[in-house]
Coordinates of C-alpha atoms and ligand atoms in Angstrom, one line a residue:
M1 CA 14.9 49.8 -16.8
K2 CA 17.4 47.5 -18.5
I3 CA 19.1 48.3 -21.8
K4 CA 20.5 45.7 -24.1
L5 CA 23.0 47.2 -26.6
L6 CA 24.5 45.2 -29.4
K7 CA 28.1 43.8 -28.7
E8 CA 29.4 45.8 -31.7
E9 CA 27.9 49.1 -30.6
I10 CA 29.8 48.7 -27.3
E11 CA 33.0 47.8 -29.0
S12 CA 32.8 50.7 -31.5
A13 CA 32.3 53.4 -28.8
S14 CA 35.4 55.2 -28.0
I15 CA 36.5 57.7 -25.4
H16 CA 38.0 60.1 -28.1
H17 CA 34.7 60.1 -30.1
L18 CA 32.7 60.7 -26.9
Q19 CA 34.9 63.7 -25.9
R20 CA 34.5 65.1 -29.4
I21 CA 30.8 64.9 -29.5
S22 CA 30.1 66.0 -25.9
G23 CA 32.7 68.8 -25.9
E24 CA 33.9 67.7 -22.5
D25 CA 37.4 67.0 -21.2
L26 CA 37.0 64.0 -19.0
K27 CA 40.5 64.6 -17.3
K28 CA 39.2 67.8 -15.6
C29 CA 37.0 65.8 -13.2
Y30 CA 38.7 65.4 -9.8
Q31 CA 36.1 63.1 -8.3
C32 CA 34.7 65.5 -5.7
G33 CA 31.2 63.8 -6.0
N34 CA 29.2 67.0 -6.1
C35 CA 27.4 65.9 -9.3
S36 CA 26.3 62.5 -7.7
G37 CA 25.2 64.3 -4.5
G38 CA 22.9 66.7 -6.4
C39 CA 21.5 64.4 -9.2
P40 CA 17.8 63.8 -8.5
V41 CA 17.9 60.4 -10.0
S42 CA 21.4 59.0 -9.1
Y43 CA 19.6 56.5 -6.8
E44 CA 18.2 54.8 -10.0
M45 CA 21.5 54.8 -11.9
E46 CA 23.6 51.6 -11.9
I47 CA 26.7 53.9 -12.2
A48 CA 26.3 57.3 -10.5
P49 CA 27.4 60.6 -12.4
S50 CA 30.9 60.9 -10.7
Q51 CA 31.4 57.3 -11.2
V52 CA 30.6 57.5 -14.9
M53 CA 33.4 60.3 -15.2
R54 CA 35.8 58.0 -13.3
F55 CA 35.0 54.9 -15.3
L56 CA 35.6 56.9 -18.6
Q57 CA 38.8 58.4 -17.3
L58 CA 40.0 54.8 -16.8
G59 CA 38.9 54.0 -20.3
K60 CA 36.1 51.7 -19.1
I61 CA 33.5 52.9 -21.6
E62 CA 32.1 49.4 -22.0
E63 CA 30.9 49.3 -18.4
V64 CA 29.3 52.7 -18.8
M65 CA 27.5 51.8 -22.1
K66 CA 26.1 48.6 -20.4
A67 CA 24.8 50.6 -17.5
N68 CA 21.3 52.4 -17.3
S69 CA 22.8 55.8 -16.3
M70 CA 22.6 57.4 -19.6
W71 CA 18.9 56.5 -20.3
V72 CA 17.8 57.4 -16.6
C73 CA 19.5 61.0 -16.8
V74 CA 16.8 63.6 -17.1
G75 CA 19.0 66.2 -18.4
C76 CA 18.4 68.6 -15.5
L77 CA 22.0 70.0 -15.5
Q78 CA 22.2 70.0 -11.8
C79 CA 25.4 68.1 -12.1
Y80 CA 27.0 70.9 -14.3
S81 CA 25.8 73.6 -12.1
R82 CA 27.4 72.0 -9.0
C83 CA 30.7 71.0 -10.7
P84 CA 33.6 73.0 -9.5
K85 CA 35.6 72.1 -12.5
G86 CA 33.0 73.1 -15.0
C87 CA 32.3 69.5 -16.2
S88 CA 29.0 68.4 -17.6
V89 CA 28.1 64.9 -16.8
A90 CA 24.9 65.7 -18.6
A91 CA 26.8 66.4 -21.8
V92 CA 28.8 63.2 -21.4
L93 CA 25.6 61.1 -20.9
E94 CA 23.9 62.8 -23.9
G95 CA 27.1 61.9 -25.9
L96 CA 26.7 58.3 -24.9
R97 CA 23.0 58.2 -25.8
Q98 CA 23.9 59.8 -29.2
T99 CA 26.5 57.2 -29.8
V100 CA 23.7 54.7 -29.8
L101 CA 20.8 56.7 -31.4
R102 CA 22.9 57.9 -34.3
K103 CA 23.4 54.3 -35.5
G104 CA 19.7 54.1 -35.8
E105 CA 19.1 52.1 -32.7
D106 CA 15.9 53.1 -30.9
F107 CA 15.9 52.7 -27.1
E108 CA 12.0 52.8 -27.2
K109 CA 10.0 51.5 -30.1
I110 CA 7.2 53.9 -30.7
S111 CA 5.0 51.1 -32.1
K112 CA 5.3 49.3 -28.8
I113 CA 4.1 52.2 -26.7
P114 CA 0.4 51.6 -25.5
M115 CA -2.0 54.0 -27.3
Q116 CA -3.8 54.6 -23.9
F117 CA -0.5 55.9 -22.6
L118 CA 0.0 58.2 -25.6
K119 CA -3.6 59.5 -25.2
N120 CA -3.1 60.4 -21.6
A121 CA 0.4 61.5 -21.3
P122 CA 1.3 65.2 -21.5
Q123 CA 2.3 66.2 -25.1
Q124 CA 5.6 67.8 -23.8
A125 CA 6.5 64.5 -22.0
I126 CA 5.9 62.4 -25.2
V127 CA 7.9 65.0 -27.3
C128 CA 10.9 64.8 -24.8
G129 CA 10.7 61.1 -24.6
F130 CA 11.0 60.7 -28.3
R131 CA 13.9 63.1 -28.4
K132 CA 15.8 61.2 -25.9
F133 CA 14.9 57.6 -26.7
V134 CA 14.3 57.5 -30.5
S135 CA 16.9 57.8 -33.2
Ligands
SF4_1 S1 21.8 66.2 -15.9 FE1 21.5 63.9 -15.6 S2 23.3 63.3 -14.5 FE2 23.1 65.5 -14.3 S3 22.1 65.9 -12.4 FE3 20.5 65.9 -13.9 S4 19.8 63.7 -14.0 FE4 21.7 63.7 -13.0
SF4_2 S1 31.2 67.5 -9.7 FE1 32.7 67.7 -11.5 S2 34.6 67.3 -10.6 FE2 33.1 66.6 -9.2 S3 32.9 64.5 -9.5 FE3 31.3 65.6 -10.6 S4 32.2 65.8 -12.6 FE4 33.9 65.4 -11.3

């Protein structure tokens, strides 16, 4: 899965805004790696959960916005439950997704999803997918 964000979307994202909408204090993370170790989908992420936190601490939000991590995250909260500092990478990744979706940019275009898939997929999966990928 590869995402292409507009250059302006990446440039307008800020660490301050991300911390405000996620409610997370990025400085609290001390890079123990527990979140990455427990994340069931970190193997699919271009930047693992603990690395996301480190990149953001260093102000490298552009790199994180370009990576697929925020779209791959399934929101299971395993990272939050394992974090000794009470950080929620899930909330940070949700904040990144919202930064994009609130501008009206859909990650998935509903009209492009094959009807056969929509007919066969579980209703709950479709609703969850729309909530995560559609503005
Ligand atoms: S909420 Fe996302 S980042 Fe956290 S463990 Fe689950 S899939 Fe990984
Ligand atoms: S588990 Fe918490 S403190 Fe450890 S790397 Fe992940 S976010 Fe940072």
